[in-house]
Amino acid sequence: MRIGLVGLGDVAVCHLLGCAQLGGVTVVAGADVNEQQAVAMAQAHGFKPYANHRDMLERETLDLLLVLTPASHHLAPVVDALERGLHVLCEKPLAASMEDALAIKYACASHPGKLIYGSVSRYLPTIQRARDMILGGAIGAVRLVTESIIGGSGLENALTLSAAHYPTGAPGGTGMGLMDHGIHLVDIVPWMMDTTLVGAFARSNRTGEPLVPEYFIADYANGASLHLLYDDEGTFATDLPGQGLFNARYGGWASPMPGPIGHYDPSPGHINVYGSEGALRIYHYANHLFHFDAGGVHKIPVDGHAMPDHFARQIEHCRSVIETGATPSPGIGDGFRALEIVYRALGAEAVLA
């Protein structure tokens, strides 16, 4: 399988490390508007650099294009690739506006190439194991799912994503906020419970505006509720030293890959799932899973590592789609729906199809 990349930042490093774990997969080219970045990445990872994705598509023979640019720049490379009959893996979120998302959806319906939606969290070992337990009834009926990411170094030191990622005035904010991170949970939580959304409301940061705490609250047909709370840059964390743990992951999540297995994480991100007969705490990147019930606390074994293995698993799914003609899961419908849910929850005008 011959792969090309568009967008050669930290997320590209994650995908390249995942590709390197697979046999029969070759990254042949990569494009980035920053020509120096393209050349440096090409030299480090052994592919041909381009400053323009259209030149790359014209000159290279590819089976799959990975679109890893900021969300506001997904539309052109996705559509250009689909028009050439290529399959596409598009990073989350699908787009930075519903108008762009609709254009991508139309292109998918108009051309034979398939789009795989880059909700890579679905491939994390702890998420997959937790889903099996939930659907198997291990914690009874799910009542509540929560995630909170709160911390940072105060507002004066806050780092926000620029208008190159999300347009000025549009939902945006920080790298671990609702649009750039919480969109994962909007996708994976109903998938983990095999249910559908009933309703949601939310508040998000907007590009170019002062940071505020963000939230997303949703109710599902199975009676469960999802509560997300984010303020990852505007204040300080209150985690105590004893709340950290030694991770079981390989490296960190991005470039350069810091920390071996066993690195101590003082504030590991986690998802809580509360059920009628038990509960789960999912340390999705630290790669730990705990089951709580009347018998106490149980450490649940999981197969494989998190980073960068889950990127490799995602590429394997892409290969399966290409070789068998299977329907991508997650695909264009999942990516479109996740973005639409967030926009509707925010009370923003969403174009529906």
PDB file of N, CA and C in Angstrom, residues 52-132:
ATOM      1  N   ASN A  52       3.258  21.328  -2.320  1.00  0.00           N
ATOM      2  CA  ASN A  52       1.883  21.469  -2.793  1.00  0.00           C
ATOM      3  C   ASN A  52       1.281  20.074  -2.954  1.00  0.00           C
ATOM      4  N   HIS A  53       0.148  19.832  -2.305  1.00  0.00           N
ATOM      5  CA  HIS A  53      -0.423  18.489  -2.353  1.00  0.00           C
ATOM      6  C   HIS A  53      -0.900  18.120  -3.756  1.00  0.00           C
ATOM      7  N   ARG A  54      -1.301  19.113  -4.559  1.00  0.00           N
ATOM      8  CA  ARG A  54      -1.768  18.805  -5.913  1.00  0.00           C
ATOM      9  C   ARG A  54      -0.607  18.302  -6.784  1.00  0.00           C
ATOM     10  N   ASP A  55       0.573  18.877  -6.607  1.00  0.00           N
ATOM     11  CA  ASP A  55       1.746  18.367  -7.330  1.00  0.00           C
ATOM     12  C   ASP A  55       2.026  16.922  -6.936  1.00  0.00           C
ATOM     13  N   MET A  56       1.907  16.626  -5.658  1.00  0.00           N
ATOM     14  CA  MET A  56       2.142  15.269  -5.188  1.00  0.00           C
ATOM     15  C   MET A  56       1.123  14.301  -5.790  1.00  0.00           C
ATOM     16  N   LEU A  57      -0.143  14.671  -5.780  1.00  0.00           N
ATOM     17  CA  LEU A  57      -1.178  13.797  -6.336  1.00  0.00           C
ATOM     18  C   LEU A  57      -0.991  13.591  -7.838  1.00  0.00           C
ATOM     19  N   GLU A  58      -0.492  14.610  -8.512  1.00  0.00           N
ATOM     20  CA  GLU A  58      -0.291  14.522  -9.957  1.00  0.00           C
ATOM     21  C   GLU A  58       0.874  13.602 -10.318  1.00  0.00           C
ATOM     22  N   ARG A  59       1.923  13.614  -9.520  1.00  0.00           N
ATOM     23  CA  ARG A  59       3.160  12.936  -9.881  1.00  0.00           C
ATOM     24  C   ARG A  59       3.351  11.567  -9.231  1.00  0.00           C
ATOM     25  N   GLU A  60       2.632  11.291  -8.142  1.00  0.00           N
ATOM     26  CA  GLU A  60       2.849  10.054  -7.408  1.00  0.00           C
ATOM     27  C   GLU A  60       1.692   9.074  -7.621  1.00  0.00           C
ATOM     28  N   THR A  61       2.021   7.800  -7.578  1.00  0.00           N
ATOM     29  CA  THR A  61       1.007   6.744  -7.618  1.00  0.00           C
ATOM     30  C   THR A  61       0.722   6.314  -6.189  1.00  0.00           C
ATOM     31  N   LEU A  62      -0.475   6.634  -5.718  1.00  0.00           N
ATOM     32  CA  LEU A  62      -0.834   6.390  -4.326  1.00  0.00           C
ATOM     33  C   LEU A  62      -2.084   5.522  -4.227  1.00  0.00           C
ATOM     34  N   ASP A  63      -2.181   4.795  -3.112  1.00  0.00           N
ATOM     35  CA  ASP A  63      -3.396   4.055  -2.783  1.00  0.00           C
ATOM     36  C   ASP A  63      -4.225   4.773  -1.728  1.00  0.00           C
ATOM     37  N   LEU A  64      -3.544   5.522  -0.868  1.00  0.00           N
ATOM     38  CA  LEU A  64      -4.210   6.146   0.273  1.00  0.00           C
ATOM     39  C   LEU A  64      -3.547   7.483   0.560  1.00  0.00           C
ATOM     40  N   LEU A  65      -4.372   8.516   0.797  1.00  0.00           N
ATOM     41  CA  LEU A  65      -3.870   9.821   1.200  1.00  0.00           C
ATOM     42  C   LEU A  65      -4.282  10.085   2.636  1.00  0.00           C
ATOM     43  N   LEU A  66      -3.315  10.422   3.483  1.00  0.00           N
ATOM     44  CA  LEU A  66      -3.595  10.814   4.856  1.00  0.00           C
ATOM     45  C   LEU A  66      -3.664  12.338   4.915  1.00  0.00           C
ATOM     46  N   VAL A  67      -4.819  12.881   5.260  1.00  0.00           N
ATOM     47  CA  VAL A  67      -5.000  14.325   5.355  1.00  0.00           C
ATOM     48  C   VAL A  67      -4.854  14.710   6.820  1.00  0.00           C
ATOM     49  N   LEU A  68      -3.704  15.311   7.146  1.00  0.00           N
ATOM     50  CA  LEU A  68      -3.301  15.571   8.523  1.00  0.00           C
ATOM     51  C   LEU A  68      -3.085  17.058   8.779  1.00  0.00           C
ATOM     52  N   THR A  69      -3.618  17.893   7.915  1.00  0.00           N
ATOM     53  CA  THR A  69      -3.534  19.335   8.089  1.00  0.00           C
ATOM     54  C   THR A  69      -4.465  19.785   9.214  1.00  0.00           C
ATOM     55  N   PRO A  70      -4.359  21.047   9.672  1.00  0.00           N
ATOM     56  CA  PRO A  70      -5.410  21.572  10.546  1.00  0.00           C
ATOM     57  C   PRO A  70      -6.777  21.467   9.877  1.00  0.00           C
ATOM     58  N   ALA A  71      -7.823  21.396  10.699  1.00  0.00           N
ATOM     59  CA  ALA A  71      -9.171  21.105  10.200  1.00  0.00           C
ATOM     60  C   ALA A  71      -9.641  22.094   9.144  1.00  0.00           C
ATOM     61  N   SER A  72      -9.241  23.360   9.254  1.00  0.00           N
ATOM     62  CA  SER A  72      -9.715  24.357   8.297  1.00  0.00           C
ATOM     63  C   SER A  72      -9.139  24.144   6.902  1.00  0.00           C
ATOM     64  N   HIS A  73      -8.166  23.227   6.774  1.00  0.00           N
ATOM     65  CA  HIS A  73      -7.545  22.964   5.479  1.00  0.00           C
ATOM     66  C   HIS A  73      -7.788  21.531   4.992  1.00  0.00           C
ATOM     67  N   HIS A  74      -8.806  20.864   5.509  1.00  0.00           N
ATOM     68  CA  HIS A  74      -9.093  19.495   5.085  1.00  0.00           C
ATOM     69  C   HIS A  74      -9.756  19.429   3.711  1.00  0.00           C
ATOM     70  N   LEU A  75     -10.612  20.391   3.414  1.00  0.00           N
ATOM     71  CA  LEU A  75     -11.498  20.275   2.257  1.00  0.00           C
ATOM     72  C   LEU A  75     -10.752  20.030   0.950  1.00  0.00           C
ATOM     73  N   ALA A  76      -9.787  20.880   0.605  1.00  0.00           N
ATOM     74  CA  ALA A  76      -9.141  20.789  -0.708  1.00  0.00           C
ATOM     75  C   ALA A  76      -8.426  19.464  -0.924  1.00  0.00           C
ATOM     76  N   PRO A  77      -7.549  19.014  -0.020  1.00  0.00           N
ATOM     77  CA  PRO A  77      -6.870  17.745  -0.286  1.00  0.00           C
ATOM     78  C   PRO A  77      -7.811  16.540  -0.283  1.00  0.00           C
ATOM     79  N   VAL A  78      -8.833  16.556   0.570  1.00  0.00           N
ATOM     80  CA  VAL A  78      -9.784  15.439   0.582  1.00  0.00           C
ATOM     81  C   VAL A  78     -10.501  15.351  -0.760  1.00  0.00           C
ATOM     82  N   VAL A  79     -11.048  16.469  -1.230  1.00  0.00           N
ATOM     83  CA  VAL A  79     -11.797  16.464  -2.485  1.00  0.00           C
ATOM     84  C   VAL A  79     -10.876  16.157  -3.662  1.00  0.00           C
ATOM     85  N   ASP A  80      -9.688  16.745  -3.677  1.00  0.00           N
ATOM     86  CA  ASP A  80      -8.749  16.485  -4.779  1.00  0.00           C
ATOM     87  C   ASP A  80      -8.387  15.008  -4.861  1.00  0.00           C
ATOM     88  N   ALA A  81      -8.198  14.373  -3.721  1.00  0.00           N
ATOM     89  CA  ALA A  81      -7.856  12.947  -3.716  1.00  0.00           C
ATOM     90  C   ALA A  81      -9.036  12.097  -4.172  1.00  0.00           C
ATOM     91  N   LEU A  82     -10.227  12.392  -3.662  1.00  0.00           N
ATOM     92  CA  LEU A  82     -11.405  11.613  -4.045  1.00  0.00           C
ATOM     93  C   LEU A  82     -11.686  11.745  -5.536  1.00  0.00           C
ATOM     94  N   GLU A  83     -11.484  12.933  -6.094  1.00  0.00           N
ATOM     95  CA  GLU A  83     -11.708  13.133  -7.521  1.00  0.00           C
ATOM     96  C   GLU A  83     -10.750  12.303  -8.373  1.00  0.00           C
ATOM     97  N   ARG A  84      -9.602  11.955  -7.809  1.00  0.00           N
ATOM     98  CA  ARG A  84      -8.627  11.116  -8.520  1.00  0.00           C
ATOM     99  C   ARG A  84      -8.822   9.632  -8.229  1.00  0.00           C
ATOM    100  N   GLY A  85      -9.891   9.297  -7.501  1.00  0.00           N
ATOM    101  CA  GLY A  85     -10.193   7.903  -7.216  1.00  0.00           C
ATOM    102  C   GLY A  85      -9.434   7.318  -6.053  1.00  0.00           C
ATOM    103  N   LEU A  86      -8.742   8.156  -5.273  1.00  0.00           N
ATOM    104  CA  LEU A  86      -7.985   7.664  -4.129  1.00  0.00           C
ATOM    105  C   LEU A  86      -8.883   7.485  -2.914  1.00  0.00           C
ATOM    106  N   HIS A  87      -8.429   6.622  -1.997  1.00  0.00           N
ATOM    107  CA  HIS A  87      -9.044   6.521  -0.682  1.00  0.00           C
ATOM    108  C   HIS A  87      -8.345   7.517   0.239  1.00  0.00           C
ATOM    109  N   VAL A  88      -9.085   7.999   1.254  1.00  0.00           N
ATOM    110  CA  VAL A  88      -8.583   9.067   2.109  1.00  0.00           C
ATOM    111  C   VAL A  88      -8.813   8.720   3.572  1.00  0.00           C
ATOM    112  N   LEU A  89      -7.780   8.928   4.386  1.00  0.00           N
ATOM    113  CA  LEU A  89      -7.942   8.959   5.839  1.00  0.00           C
ATOM    114  C   LEU A  89      -7.888  10.424   6.238  1.00  0.00           C
ATOM    115  N   CYS A  90      -8.982  10.953   6.805  1.00  0.00           N
ATOM    116  CA  CYS A  90      -9.061  12.358   7.183  1.00  0.00           C
ATOM    117  C   CYS A  90      -9.055  12.477   8.698  1.00  0.00           C
ATOM    118  N   GLU A  91      -8.083  13.232   9.224  1.00  0.00           N
ATOM    119  CA  GLU A  91      -7.985  13.451  10.664  1.00  0.00           C
ATOM    120  C   GLU A  91      -9.247  14.128  11.197  1.00  0.00           C
ATOM    121  N   LYS A  92      -9.467  13.935  12.498  1.00  0.00           N
ATOM    122  CA  LYS A  92     -10.587  14.610  13.162  1.00  0.00           C
ATOM    123  C   LYS A  92     -10.213  16.059  13.461  1.00  0.00           C
ATOM    124  N   PRO A  93     -11.203  16.959  13.633  1.00  0.00           N
ATOM    125  CA  PRO A  93     -12.580  16.800  13.178  1.00  0.00           C
ATOM    126  C   PRO A  93     -12.630  16.814  11.658  1.00  0.00           C
ATOM    127  N   LEU A  94     -13.741  16.383  11.106  1.00  0.00           N
ATOM    128  CA  LEU A  94     -13.848  16.264   9.654  1.00  0.00           C
ATOM    129  C   LEU A  94     -13.556  17.580   8.957  1.00  0.00           C
ATOM    130  N   ALA A  95     -13.992  18.688   9.537  1.00  0.00           N
ATOM    131  CA  ALA A  95     -13.792  20.015   8.945  1.00  0.00           C
ATOM    132  C   ALA A  95     -13.923  21.052  10.047  1.00  0.00           C
ATOM    133  N   ALA A  96     -13.673  22.301   9.708  1.00  0.00           N
ATOM    134  CA  ALA A  96     -13.810  23.392  10.676  1.00  0.00           C
ATOM    135  C   ALA A  96     -15.130  24.130  10.516  1.00  0.00           C
ATOM    136  N   SER A  97     -15.965  23.709   9.580  1.00  0.00           N
ATOM    137  CA  SER A  97     -17.294  24.305   9.385  1.00  0.00           C
ATOM    138  C   SER A  97     -18.213  23.251   8.807  1.00  0.00           C
ATOM    139  N   MET A  98     -19.513  23.442   8.997  1.00  0.00           N
ATOM    140  CA  MET A  98     -20.476  22.505   8.438  1.00  0.00           C
ATOM    141  C   MET A  98     -20.529  22.618   6.918  1.00  0.00           C
ATOM    142  N   GLU A  99     -20.241  23.808   6.384  1.00  0.00           N
ATOM    143  CA  GLU A  99     -20.235  23.973   4.930  1.00  0.00           C
ATOM    144  C   GLU A  99     -19.138  23.099   4.308  1.00  0.00           C
ATOM    145  N   ASP A 100     -17.937  23.125   4.901  1.00  0.00           N
ATOM    146  CA  ASP A 100     -16.854  22.270   4.404  1.00  0.00           C
ATOM    147  C   ASP A 100     -17.200  20.800   4.588  1.00  0.00           C
ATOM    148  N   ALA A 101     -17.805  20.467   5.720  1.00  0.00           N
ATOM    149  CA  ALA A 101     -18.172  19.072   5.976  1.00  0.00           C
ATOM    150  C   ALA A 101     -19.179  18.578   4.940  1.00  0.00           C
ATOM    151  N   LEU A 102     -20.137  19.431   4.574  1.00  0.00           N
ATOM    152  CA  LEU A 102     -21.118  19.055   3.554  1.00  0.00           C
ATOM    153  C   LEU A 102     -20.451  18.848   2.198  1.00  0.00           C
ATOM    154  N   ALA A 103     -19.479  19.702   1.881  1.00  0.00           N
ATOM    155  CA  ALA A 103     -18.771  19.560   0.606  1.00  0.00           C
ATOM    156  C   ALA A 103     -17.990  18.253   0.565  1.00  0.00           C
ATOM    157  N   ILE A 104     -17.382  17.879   1.693  1.00  0.00           N
ATOM    158  CA  ILE A 104     -16.662  16.601   1.761  1.00  0.00           C
ATOM    159  C   ILE A 104     -17.646  15.443   1.627  1.00  0.00           C
ATOM    160  N   LYS A 105     -18.777  15.551   2.289  1.00  0.00           N
ATOM    161  CA  LYS A 105     -19.785  14.495   2.215  1.00  0.00           C
ATOM    162  C   LYS A 105     -20.288  14.320   0.783  1.00  0.00           C
ATOM    163  N   TYR A 106     -20.499  15.422   0.094  1.00  0.00           N
ATOM    164  CA  TYR A 106     -20.937  15.359  -1.299  1.00  0.00           C
ATOM    165  C   TYR A 106     -19.869  14.715  -2.180  1.00  0.00           C
ATOM    166  N   ALA A 107     -18.602  15.059  -1.957  1.00  0.00           N
ATOM    167  CA  ALA A 107     -17.517  14.471  -2.741  1.00  0.00           C
ATOM    168  C   ALA A 107     -17.440  12.966  -2.520  1.00  0.00           C
ATOM    169  N   CYS A 108     -17.673  12.523  -1.287  1.00  0.00           N
ATOM    170  CA  CYS A 108     -17.662  11.084  -1.003  1.00  0.00           C
ATOM    171  C   CYS A 108     -18.775  10.367  -1.760  1.00  0.00           C
ATOM    172  N   ALA A 109     -19.928  11.029  -1.881  1.00  0.00           N
ATOM    173  CA  ALA A 109     -21.059  10.412  -2.579  1.00  0.00           C
ATOM    174  C   ALA A 109     -20.896  10.450  -4.087  1.00  0.00           C
ATOM    175  N   SER A 110     -19.998  11.317  -4.569  1.00  0.00           N
ATOM    176  CA  SER A 110     -19.865  11.536  -6.012  1.00  0.00           C
ATOM    177  C   SER A 110     -18.693  10.799  -6.643  1.00  0.00           C
ATOM    178  N   HIS A 111     -17.838  10.188  -5.827  1.00  0.00           N
ATOM    179  CA  HIS A 111     -16.630   9.557  -6.347  1.00  0.00           C
ATOM    180  C   HIS A 111     -16.433   8.187  -5.695  1.00  0.00           C
ATOM    181  N   PRO A 112     -15.720   7.284  -6.362  1.00  0.00           N
ATOM    182  CA  PRO A 112     -15.602   5.906  -5.854  1.00  0.00           C
ATOM    183  C   PRO A 112     -14.692   5.750  -4.645  1.00  0.00           C
ATOM    184  N   GLY A 113     -13.751   6.665  -4.439  1.00  0.00           N
ATOM    185  CA  GLY A 113     -12.862   6.556  -3.290  1.00  0.00           C
ATOM    186  C   GLY A 113     -13.622   6.648  -1.975  1.00  0.00           C
ATOM    187  N   LYS A 114     -13.109   5.967  -0.949  1.00  0.00           N
ATOM    188  CA  LYS A 114     -13.770   5.959   0.358  1.00  0.00           C
ATOM    189  C   LYS A 114     -12.998   6.803   1.353  1.00  0.00           C
ATOM    190  N   LEU A 115     -13.739   7.424   2.274  1.00  0.00           N
ATOM    191  CA  LEU A 115     -13.130   8.213   3.323  1.00  0.00           C
ATOM    192  C   LEU A 115     -13.218   7.464   4.639  1.00  0.00           C
ATOM    193  N   ILE A 116     -12.063   7.287   5.276  1.00  0.00           N
ATOM    194  CA  ILE A 116     -11.996   6.727   6.623  1.00  0.00           C
ATOM    195  C   ILE A 116     -11.818   7.899   7.570  1.00  0.00           C
ATOM    196  N   TYR A 117     -12.686   8.013   8.562  1.00  0.00           N
ATOM    197  CA  TYR A 117     -12.634   9.139   9.494  1.00  0.00           C
ATOM    198  C   TYR A 117     -11.609   8.844  10.587  1.00  0.00           C
ATOM    199  N   GLY A 118     -10.712   9.807  10.834  1.00  0.00           N
ATOM    200  CA  GLY A 118      -9.591   9.588  11.737  1.00  0.00           C
ATOM    201  C   GLY A 118      -9.931   9.729  13.205  1.00  0.00           C
ATOM    202  N   SER A 119     -10.886   8.959  13.684  1.00  0.00           N
ATOM    203  CA  SER A 119     -11.195   8.915  15.113  1.00  0.00           C
ATOM    204  C   SER A 119     -10.327   7.832  15.741  1.00  0.00           C
ATOM    205  N   VAL A 120      -9.033   8.142  15.872  1.00  0.00           N
ATOM    206  CA  VAL A 120      -8.056   7.124  16.248  1.00  0.00           C
ATOM    207  C   VAL A 120      -8.285   6.581  17.654  1.00  0.00           C
ATOM    208  N   SER A 121      -9.035   7.303  18.483  1.00  0.00           N
ATOM    209  CA  SER A 121      -9.313   6.807  19.833  1.00  0.00           C
ATOM    210  C   SER A 121     -10.049   5.472  19.823  1.00  0.00           C
ATOM    211  N   ARG A 122     -10.773   5.180  18.752  1.00  0.00           N
ATOM    212  CA  ARG A 122     -11.470   3.888  18.667  1.00  0.00           C
ATOM    213  C   ARG A 122     -10.495   2.705  18.670  1.00  0.00           C
ATOM    214  N   TYR A 123      -9.227   2.976  18.363  1.00  0.00           N
ATOM    215  CA  TYR A 123      -8.247   1.896  18.238  1.00  0.00           C
ATOM    216  C   TYR A 123      -7.368   1.751  19.480  1.00  0.00           C
ATOM    217  N   LEU A 124      -7.612   2.539  20.516  1.00  0.00           N
ATOM    218  CA  LEU A 124      -6.854   2.398  21.752  1.00  0.00           C
ATOM    219  C   LEU A 124      -7.250   1.107  22.466  1.00  0.00           C
ATOM    220  N   PRO A 125      -6.274   0.330  22.958  1.00  0.00           N
ATOM    221  CA  PRO A 125      -6.601  -0.956  23.599  1.00  0.00           C
ATOM    222  C   PRO A 125      -7.572  -0.822  24.770  1.00  0.00           C
ATOM    223  N   THR A 126      -7.406   0.212  25.596  1.00  0.00           N
ATOM    224  CA  THR A 126      -8.296   0.356  26.745  1.00  0.00           C
ATOM    225  C   THR A 126      -9.716   0.700  26.313  1.00  0.00           C
ATOM    226  N   ILE A 127      -9.851   1.509  25.273  1.00  0.00           N
ATOM    227  CA  ILE A 127     -11.184   1.866  24.771  1.00  0.00           C
ATOM    228  C   ILE A 127     -11.862   0.630  24.197  1.00  0.00           C
ATOM    229  N   GLN A 128     -11.144  -0.168  23.420  1.00  0.00           N
ATOM    230  CA  GLN A 128     -11.727  -1.365  22.830  1.00  0.00           C
ATOM    231  C   GLN A 128     -12.114  -2.386  23.905  1.00  0.00           C
ATOM    232  N   ARG A 129     -11.247  -2.547  24.919  1.00  0.00           N
ATOM    233  CA  ARG A 129     -11.565  -3.491  26.004  1.00  0.00           C
ATOM    234  C   ARG A 129     -12.755  -2.990  26.808  1.00  0.00           C
ATOM    235  N   ALA A 130     -12.810  -1.693  27.095  1.00  0.00           N
ATOM    236  CA  ALA A 130     -13.940  -1.140  27.834  1.00  0.00           C
ATOM    237  C   ALA A 130     -15.236  -1.316  27.059  1.00  0.00           C
ATOM    238  N   ARG A 131     -15.182  -1.111  25.746  1.00  0.00           N
ATOM    239  CA  ARG A 131     -16.384  -1.294  24.932  1.00  0.00           C
ATOM    240  C   ARG A 131     -16.880  -2.740  25.026  1.00  0.00           C
ATOM    241  N   ASP A 132     -15.963  -3.689  24.942  1.00  0.00           N
ATOM    242  CA  ASP A 132     -16.351  -5.095  25.068  1.00  0.00           C
ATOM    243  C   ASP A 132     -17.026  -5.357  26.415  1.00  0.00           C
TER     244      ASP A 132
END
